[in-house]
Coordinates of C-alpha atoms and ligand atoms in Angstrom, one line a residue:
M11 CA 7.1 19.5 29.4
A12 CA 5.8 17.2 26.8
L13 CA 5.7 13.3 26.7
I14 CA 6.9 11.9 23.3
V15 CA 7.1 8.3 22.7
Q16 CA 9.7 7.6 19.7
K17 CA 9.7 4.5 17.9
Y18 CA 12.6 3.2 16.0
G19 CA 12.5 0.6 13.4
G20 CA 14.8 -2.1 12.0
T21 CA 16.9 -0.2 9.8
S22 CA 17.0 2.8 12.3
V23 CA 18.9 0.4 14.8
A24 CA 20.8 -1.9 12.3
N25 CA 23.8 -1.7 14.1
T26 CA 25.6 -0.3 17.1
E27 CA 26.5 2.9 15.2
R28 CA 23.2 3.6 14.3
I29 CA 22.3 2.8 17.7
M30 CA 24.3 5.5 18.8
S31 CA 23.1 7.8 16.1
V32 CA 19.4 7.2 17.6
A33 CA 20.7 7.6 21.1
E34 CA 21.8 10.9 20.7
R35 CA 18.6 11.9 18.9
V36 CA 16.8 10.5 21.9
V37 CA 18.9 12.4 24.5
S38 CA 18.7 15.5 22.5
T39 CA 14.8 15.5 22.9
A40 CA 15.2 15.0 26.5
K41 CA 17.6 17.7 26.9
Q42 CA 15.2 20.0 25.5
G43 CA 13.1 19.6 28.4
N44 CA 10.9 16.4 27.0
Q45 CA 10.2 13.1 28.8
V46 CA 10.9 10.8 26.4
V47 CA 9.6 6.9 26.0
V48 CA 11.7 4.8 23.4
V49 CA 10.0 1.8 21.5
V50 CA 12.7 -0.3 19.5
S51 CA 12.1 -3.0 16.7
A52 CA 15.0 -5.7 16.1
M53 CA 17.9 -5.0 14.0
A54 CA 17.0 -5.2 10.3
G55 CA 16.9 -8.6 9.2
E56 CA 16.8 -10.2 12.5
T57 CA 13.2 -11.4 12.7
D58 CA 13.6 -12.7 9.2
K59 CA 16.7 -14.7 10.4
L60 CA 14.8 -16.1 13.2
I61 CA 11.7 -17.2 11.3
K62 CA 14.6 -19.3 8.9
F63 CA 16.1 -20.8 11.9
A64 CA 13.0 -22.2 12.7
H65 CA 11.9 -23.3 9.2
E66 CA 15.1 -25.0 8.9
I67 CA 14.0 -27.2 11.9
M68 CA 10.2 -27.7 10.8
E69 CA 8.0 -26.3 8.2
M70 CA 4.9 -25.5 10.5
P71 CA 6.8 -24.8 13.9
D72 CA 4.5 -23.9 17.0
E73 CA 3.4 -20.8 17.4
R74 CA 3.9 -20.3 20.9
E75 CA 7.7 -21.0 20.5
M76 CA 7.9 -19.1 17.4
D77 CA 6.9 -16.1 19.9
L78 CA 9.2 -16.5 22.5
L79 CA 11.9 -16.9 19.5
L80 CA 11.0 -13.8 18.1
S81 CA 10.4 -11.7 21.0
S82 CA 14.4 -11.8 21.4
G83 CA 15.2 -9.5 18.7
E84 CA 13.8 -6.7 20.2
R85 CA 15.2 -7.7 23.7
V86 CA 18.5 -7.4 22.1
T87 CA 17.8 -3.8 20.9
S88 CA 16.3 -2.5 23.4
A89 CA 19.1 -3.1 26.0
L90 CA 21.7 -2.1 23.4
M91 CA 19.8 1.2 23.4
A92 CA 19.5 1.9 27.0
I93 CA 23.6 1.1 27.2
A94 CA 23.6 3.6 24.6
V95 CA 21.5 6.6 26.3
Q96 CA 23.7 5.7 29.5
K97 CA 26.9 6.3 27.7
L98 CA 25.5 9.8 26.2
G99 CA 24.8 10.6 30.4
C100 CA 21.1 10.3 30.9
K101 CA 19.4 7.8 32.8
S102 CA 17.7 4.8 31.1
M103 CA 16.4 1.3 31.7
S104 CA 15.1 -1.3 28.9
F105 CA 11.8 -3.4 29.4
T106 CA 10.3 -6.4 27.9
G107 CA 6.8 -6.2 26.8
R108 CA 6.1 -8.3 30.0
Q109 CA 7.9 -6.0 32.2
V110 CA 5.9 -2.9 31.3
G111 CA 2.8 -5.1 31.5
I112 CA 1.5 -5.2 27.8
I113 CA -1.2 -7.7 28.2
T114 CA -2.7 -9.4 24.6
D115 CA -4.8 -12.1 23.8
S116 CA -3.7 -15.4 23.2
S117 CA -3.5 -15.5 19.4
H118 CA 0.2 -16.2 19.1
T119 CA 2.2 -14.7 15.9
K120 CA -0.7 -12.1 15.8
A121 CA -1.8 -11.2 19.2
M122 CA -4.0 -8.1 20.1
I123 CA -3.5 -6.0 22.8
E124 CA -6.1 -5.7 25.4
H125 CA -4.6 -3.3 27.9
I126 CA -1.1 -2.0 29.5
E127 CA -0.6 -1.5 33.0
A128 CA 1.7 1.6 32.6
G129 CA 2.7 2.0 36.2
R130 CA 6.6 0.8 35.7
L131 CA 6.9 3.0 33.0
R132 CA 5.5 5.8 34.9
L133 CA 7.8 5.4 37.6
A134 CA 10.8 5.1 35.5
L135 CA 9.8 8.7 34.0
D136 CA 9.4 10.3 37.5
E137 CA 13.0 8.8 38.5
G138 CA 14.1 10.9 35.6
K139 CA 14.8 7.8 33.3
I140 CA 14.3 7.3 29.7
P141 CA 12.6 3.9 29.5
V142 CA 13.4 1.8 26.3
V143 CA 10.7 -0.6 25.6
A144 CA 11.1 -3.9 23.4
G145 CA 8.5 -3.5 20.7
F146 CA 6.4 -6.2 19.1
Q147 CA 5.4 -8.1 22.2
G148 CA 3.3 -8.5 25.2
I149 CA 2.4 -11.4 27.4
D150 CA -1.1 -13.4 27.7
E151 CA -3.3 -14.4 30.6
F152 CA -1.0 -17.6 30.8
S153 CA 2.4 -15.4 31.0
D154 CA 3.3 -16.8 27.7
V155 CA 5.1 -14.4 25.8
T156 CA 3.3 -13.1 22.2
T157 CA 3.9 -11.3 19.6
L158 CA 2.0 -8.7 17.5
G159 CA 2.6 -9.6 14.1
R160 CA 5.1 -8.2 11.6
G161 CA 5.6 -4.7 12.0
G162 CA 4.0 -4.8 15.2
S163 CA 6.6 -2.4 16.8
D164 CA 4.3 0.8 15.6
T165 CA 1.5 -0.6 17.5
T166 CA 3.4 -1.3 20.8
A167 CA 4.4 2.7 20.3
V168 CA 1.2 3.9 19.7
A169 CA -0.2 1.9 22.3
I170 CA 2.1 3.1 24.9
A171 CA 1.5 6.4 23.9
A172 CA -2.3 6.1 24.1
A173 CA -1.9 4.6 27.7
L174 CA 0.5 7.3 29.2
K175 CA -1.8 10.0 27.2
A176 CA 1.6 11.0 25.6
D177 CA 1.6 14.6 23.7
L178 CA 2.8 12.9 20.4
C179 CA 4.1 9.6 19.2
E180 CA 6.7 9.5 16.7
I181 CA 7.5 7.0 14.3
Y182 CA 11.0 7.0 13.2
T183 CA 11.9 5.0 9.9
D184 CA 13.9 4.7 6.6
V185 CA 11.8 7.1 4.4
E186 CA 10.9 10.8 5.3
G187 CA 7.1 10.2 6.1
V188 CA 4.2 8.6 4.0
Y189 CA 4.3 8.9 0.6
T190 CA 1.6 8.5 -2.5
T191 CA 3.0 5.2 -2.8
D192 CA 6.4 3.2 -1.9
P193 CA 9.0 5.6 -2.8
R194 CA 11.1 2.4 -3.5
I195 CA 8.9 1.2 -6.2
V196 CA 7.9 5.0 -7.7
K197 CA 10.8 7.2 -7.9
D198 CA 8.2 10.6 -8.1
A199 CA 6.1 9.3 -5.0
R200 CA 5.2 12.4 -3.3
K201 CA 5.8 12.7 0.4
L202 CA 2.3 14.0 2.2
E203 CA 2.2 16.7 4.6
K204 CA -0.9 15.0 6.5
I205 CA -3.1 12.1 5.9
T206 CA -5.9 11.1 7.5
Y207 CA -6.3 8.0 10.1
E208 CA -8.8 6.7 7.7
E209 CA -6.7 6.6 4.7
M210 CA -3.6 5.8 6.7
L211 CA -5.8 2.7 8.1
E212 CA -6.4 1.4 4.8
M213 CA -3.4 2.2 3.2
A214 CA -1.3 0.2 5.6
S215 CA -4.1 -2.6 5.6
L216 CA -3.9 -2.6 1.9
G217 CA 0.1 -3.1 2.0
A218 CA 1.8 0.0 2.7
K219 CA 4.0 -1.5 5.3
V220 CA 5.1 1.9 6.7
L221 CA 2.6 1.5 9.5
H222 CA 1.4 -1.3 11.2
G223 CA -2.4 -1.1 10.5
R224 CA -3.4 -1.7 14.3
S225 CA -1.2 1.0 15.2
V226 CA -3.6 3.4 13.2
E227 CA -6.5 2.0 14.6
F228 CA -5.0 2.5 18.3
A229 CA -4.2 6.2 17.0
K230 CA -7.3 6.7 15.3
K231 CA -9.4 5.2 18.7
Y232 CA -7.6 7.6 21.3
N233 CA -6.7 10.6 19.5
V234 CA -3.0 9.9 19.3
P235 CA -1.0 12.6 17.3
L236 CA 1.1 10.7 15.0
V237 CA 4.0 11.7 13.0
V238 CA 6.3 9.5 10.6
R239 CA 9.5 10.5 9.9
S240 CA 13.1 9.5 9.0
S241 CA 15.7 8.7 11.6
F242 CA 18.2 9.7 9.1
N243 CA 17.6 13.4 8.8
D244 CA 15.8 16.3 10.5
A245 CA 13.0 16.4 7.6
P246 CA 9.3 17.0 9.3
G247 CA 7.6 14.1 8.0
T248 CA 3.8 13.2 7.7
L249 CA 1.2 14.0 10.2
V250 CA -1.7 11.3 10.6
I251 CA -4.6 13.4 11.9
K252 CA -8.4 13.5 11.7
E253 CA -10.1 14.5 8.6
D254 CA -10.5 18.1 7.9
Q255 CA -12.3 20.0 4.8
Y256 CA -9.3 20.3 2.5
M257 CA -8.7 16.7 2.7
E258 CA -12.1 15.6 1.5
K259 CA -11.3 17.1 -1.9
I260 CA -8.7 14.9 -2.8
V261 CA -10.4 11.6 -4.8
V262 CA -7.3 9.6 -4.5
S263 CA -4.5 10.0 -2.2
G264 CA -2.4 7.2 -2.6
V265 CA -1.5 3.7 -3.9
A266 CA -0.8 0.5 -2.2
A267 CA 0.5 -3.0 -3.4
D268 CA 0.4 -6.4 -0.8
K269 CA 2.4 -9.3 -2.5
N270 CA 1.9 -10.8 0.9
Q271 CA -1.1 -12.8 0.1
V272 CA -2.3 -15.9 -1.7
R273 CA -5.4 -17.0 -3.4
I274 CA -7.4 -20.3 -2.5
T275 CA -10.0 -21.8 -4.5
I276 CA -12.4 -24.4 -3.5
M277 CA -13.7 -26.0 -7.0
G278 CA -17.5 -27.4 -7.5
V279 CA -18.9 -26.5 -4.1
P280 CA -22.5 -27.1 -3.7
D281 CA -24.6 -24.2 -4.6
N282 CA -26.5 -24.4 -1.2
P283 CA -27.8 -22.2 1.1
G284 CA -25.2 -22.5 4.8
I285 CA -22.2 -23.7 2.7
A286 CA -20.1 -20.0 2.9
A287 CA -20.9 -20.3 6.6
R288 CA -19.2 -23.5 6.9
I289 CA -16.3 -23.0 5.0
F290 CA -15.4 -19.7 6.7
N291 CA -16.4 -20.6 10.2
Q292 CA -13.7 -23.6 10.0
I293 CA -11.0 -20.6 8.7
A294 CA -12.3 -18.2 11.2
G295 CA -11.9 -21.0 13.8
A296 CA -8.3 -21.7 13.0
N297 CA -7.6 -17.5 13.7
I298 CA -6.9 -17.0 10.4
V299 CA -8.4 -13.7 8.9
V300 CA -10.0 -13.8 5.1
D301 CA -9.5 -10.8 3.1
M302 CA -11.3 -11.3 0.0
I303 CA -13.9 -13.7 -1.0
V304 CA -15.7 -14.3 -4.4
Q305 CA -17.7 -16.7 -5.6
N306 CA -18.1 -17.6 -9.3
I307 CA -21.6 -18.7 -10.7
S308 CA -20.6 -21.6 -12.7
S309 CA -22.3 -23.1 -15.7
D310 CA -23.3 -26.1 -13.8
T311 CA -26.2 -24.4 -11.8
K312 CA -25.7 -27.1 -8.7
A313 CA -21.9 -25.9 -8.1
T314 CA -19.6 -22.9 -7.5
D315 CA -16.4 -22.0 -7.3
M316 CA -15.4 -20.3 -3.9
S317 CA -12.1 -18.1 -4.1
F318 CA -10.9 -16.3 -1.3
T319 CA -7.4 -14.3 -0.3
V320 CA -5.5 -15.2 3.1
S321 CA -2.2 -13.9 4.4
R322 CA 1.1 -15.8 2.9
A323 CA 1.7 -16.6 6.5
D324 CA -1.7 -18.3 6.9
S325 CA -1.2 -19.8 3.4
K326 CA -0.5 -23.6 4.5
K327 CA -2.9 -23.8 7.3
A328 CA -5.8 -22.4 5.3
F329 CA -5.1 -24.7 2.5
E330 CA -5.3 -27.7 4.8
I331 CA -8.7 -26.4 6.3
A332 CA -10.2 -25.7 2.8
K333 CA -8.9 -29.4 1.6
E334 CA -10.6 -30.7 4.7
V335 CA -13.8 -28.9 3.7
S336 CA -13.7 -29.8 0.3
D337 CA -13.9 -33.5 0.8
K338 CA -16.5 -33.4 3.5
L339 CA -18.5 -31.4 1.0
E340 CA -17.8 -33.6 -2.2
A341 CA -16.6 -31.0 -3.9
K342 CA -14.0 -31.1 -6.9
G343 CA -10.8 -30.0 -5.2
V344 CA -8.7 -27.0 -4.0
N345 CA -5.9 -25.2 -5.5
M346 CA -3.7 -22.3 -4.3
N347 CA -2.1 -19.5 -6.1
T348 CA 1.0 -18.1 -4.3
D349 CA 1.9 -15.6 -7.1
V350 CA -0.8 -13.2 -6.6
A351 CA -0.7 -9.3 -5.6
K352 CA -3.6 -7.0 -4.2
V353 CA -3.0 -3.7 -5.7
S354 CA -5.3 -1.0 -4.4
I355 CA -6.2 2.9 -4.8
V356 CA -7.3 4.7 -1.6
G357 CA -8.7 8.0 -1.1
V358 CA -11.6 9.8 1.3
G359 CA -12.9 11.7 -1.5
M360 CA -13.6 8.4 -3.6
V361 CA -17.2 8.2 -2.2
S362 CA -18.2 11.5 -3.8
H363 CA -16.9 10.9 -7.4
F364 CA -17.8 8.6 -10.1
G365 CA -16.0 6.3 -12.4
V366 CA -12.7 6.2 -10.0
A367 CA -13.0 2.4 -10.0
A368 CA -13.7 2.4 -13.7
K369 CA -10.8 4.5 -14.4
M370 CA -8.7 1.8 -12.4
F371 CA -9.8 -1.2 -14.2
E372 CA -9.4 0.4 -17.7
T373 CA -5.7 1.7 -16.8
L374 CA -5.2 -2.2 -15.9
A375 CA -6.7 -3.5 -19.0
R376 CA -4.6 -1.1 -21.2
E377 CA -1.5 -2.8 -19.9
G378 CA -2.7 -6.1 -20.3
I379 CA -3.2 -6.8 -16.7
N380 CA -5.7 -9.3 -15.9
I381 CA -8.2 -8.6 -12.6
M382 CA -9.0 -11.7 -10.9
M383 CA -10.5 -10.3 -7.9
I384 CA -12.2 -7.0 -7.1
S385 CA -12.9 -5.5 -3.7
T386 CA -14.6 -1.9 -3.1
S387 CA -15.3 0.5 -0.1
E388 CA -16.4 4.0 0.2
I389 CA -12.6 4.9 0.5
K390 CA -10.6 2.3 -1.5
V391 CA -11.0 0.0 -4.7
S392 CA -8.5 -3.4 -4.5
C393 CA -7.5 -5.4 -7.4
V394 CA -6.1 -9.1 -7.3
I395 CA -3.5 -9.4 -9.7
D396 CA -0.5 -11.5 -11.2
A397 CA 2.3 -10.9 -9.0
K398 CA 4.8 -10.1 -11.7
Y399 CA 2.8 -7.1 -12.5
T400 CA 2.7 -5.6 -9.2
E401 CA 5.4 -2.7 -9.6
L402 CA 3.9 -1.9 -13.1
A403 CA 0.3 -1.8 -11.8
V404 CA 1.6 0.7 -8.9
R405 CA 3.2 2.7 -11.5
V406 CA 0.4 3.3 -13.9
L407 CA -2.0 3.9 -11.3
H408 CA 0.2 6.6 -9.5
D409 CA 0.7 8.3 -13.1
V410 CA -3.2 8.2 -14.2
F411 CA -4.5 9.3 -10.9
N412 CA -1.6 12.0 -11.1
L413 CA -0.3 11.7 -7.9
A414 CA 3.1 12.8 -8.3
N415 CA 1.6 16.5 -8.7
S416 CA -1.8 16.8 -7.2
Ligands
ADP721 P1 10.6 -0.1 9.7 O1 11.7 -0.7 9.8 O2 11.1 1.5 10.4 O3 9.4 -0.3 10.7 P2 9.4 -0.7 7.6 O4 10.1 -1.3 6.5 O5 8.3 -1.5 8.4 O6 10.2 0.3 8.5 O7 8.6 0.7 6.7 C1 9.3 1.5 5.9 C2 9.0 1.2 4.5 O8 7.7 1.1 4.2 C3 9.6 2.2 3.3 O9 11.1 1.5 3.4 C4 8.9 2.0 2.1 O10 9.6 1.1 1.3 C5 7.6 1.3 2.4 N1 6.4 1.9 2.1 C6 5.5 1.3 1.6 N2 4.3 2.2 1.1 C7 5.0 3.7 1.5 C8 4.3 4.6 1.6 N3 3.0 4.8 0.9 N4 5.1 5.3 2.0 C9 6.4 5.4 2.9 N5 6.9 4.0 2.9 C10 6.2 3.2 2.2
LIG722 N1 10.8 -7.0 14.0 C1 9.4 -7.1 14.1 C2 9.3 -7.3 12.1 O1 10.3 -7.4 11.8 C3 8.5 -6.2 14.1 C4 9.1 -4.7 13.8 O2 9.9 -4.4 13.0 O3 8.0 -3.6 13.9 O4 8.2 -7.6 11.9
MG723 MG1 7.6 -1.5 10.1

């Protein structure tokens, strides 16, 4: 008997008809002799709707309150799913994050799972029940509800699979697996049969929202066998696994885009030791993750421009902090560009090939796309560009690295 964790995303549980159809898949997996734990997202659009309500009342609502609000979407679907499974004649029980003991830190709206007390889930399984867990949420040491960041139900599923030492974690979504790039942007994007944890981690953190970045970190750390597949058909999906020899040969395996970033520039910062530490310590102190940083040497040798990117959700907070720091440092001021996007190429084989980054820059240049910031690692190259060129950049890069056919 295998233990399988199945996670169903928003589109897969968008209405009661879809919930019944998912329940049939769950029951059929159980009837094949497996133990099944189900993790569900909120119905498609529900989380956005809740955020919109809060913003109608206040521009920067309190994050603790946001977490209680947002966690309600997943609670609705977990209860409806348990009812649907029961209707099909199987025992089932729904659980909130708190009820299954998903313990997180206290960083509201982007909490990290610290551990899972899986006793209650094990008990339900031993009693022959199909547990249905509300994804995306946990509780902190003060018993306050937390959420794991947008797309976080994937992480709930993988963390539960790791805690229960499940044989498999299946992520059911609205595409047939992980593709060379977003199949909604590039029609001839190719479905990958397998992808390494490392590449998937990069793709996810660079904007391929098919998997939540932290879910891949968990899968890699605890060696959870992970499959991404469609809840709309029986196609086999994509396996996320450890690197193997065949994979090392692939130079570029995917293109990702992220429109969820903004660029903030502090102008005319004094060019002295310790200034960068001062700026970024303040930002880190507000629980904001900075992605790219570029320091421009200006013609005036005593001052420099410092640009960095943060996620859109953190932009207002980061901008306020940048303004405070700018005033204190007597810098020339701060500006924020919200119309930027980050496009990236990813591949484990890049480390042993020359000219990959140059080819990316040339390709963007040929289309007249200006590169505002660059960052590289052994397995990725990212460029920040004007958001209006995102789709074009993804298409030409997918093309020039021959991803449709490789
Ligand atoms: P769910 O609600 O099931 O969690 P998401 O919307 O979070 O689904 O993620 C699935 C979406 O991810 C797809 O509809 C697709 O548009 C997008 N996506 C972006 N990059 C990729 C990629 N490389 N492969 C597959 N899907 C991708
Ligand atoms: N409902 C949450 C979101 O929309 C979490 C998830 O779907 O994974 O971000
Ligand atoms: Mg998702």
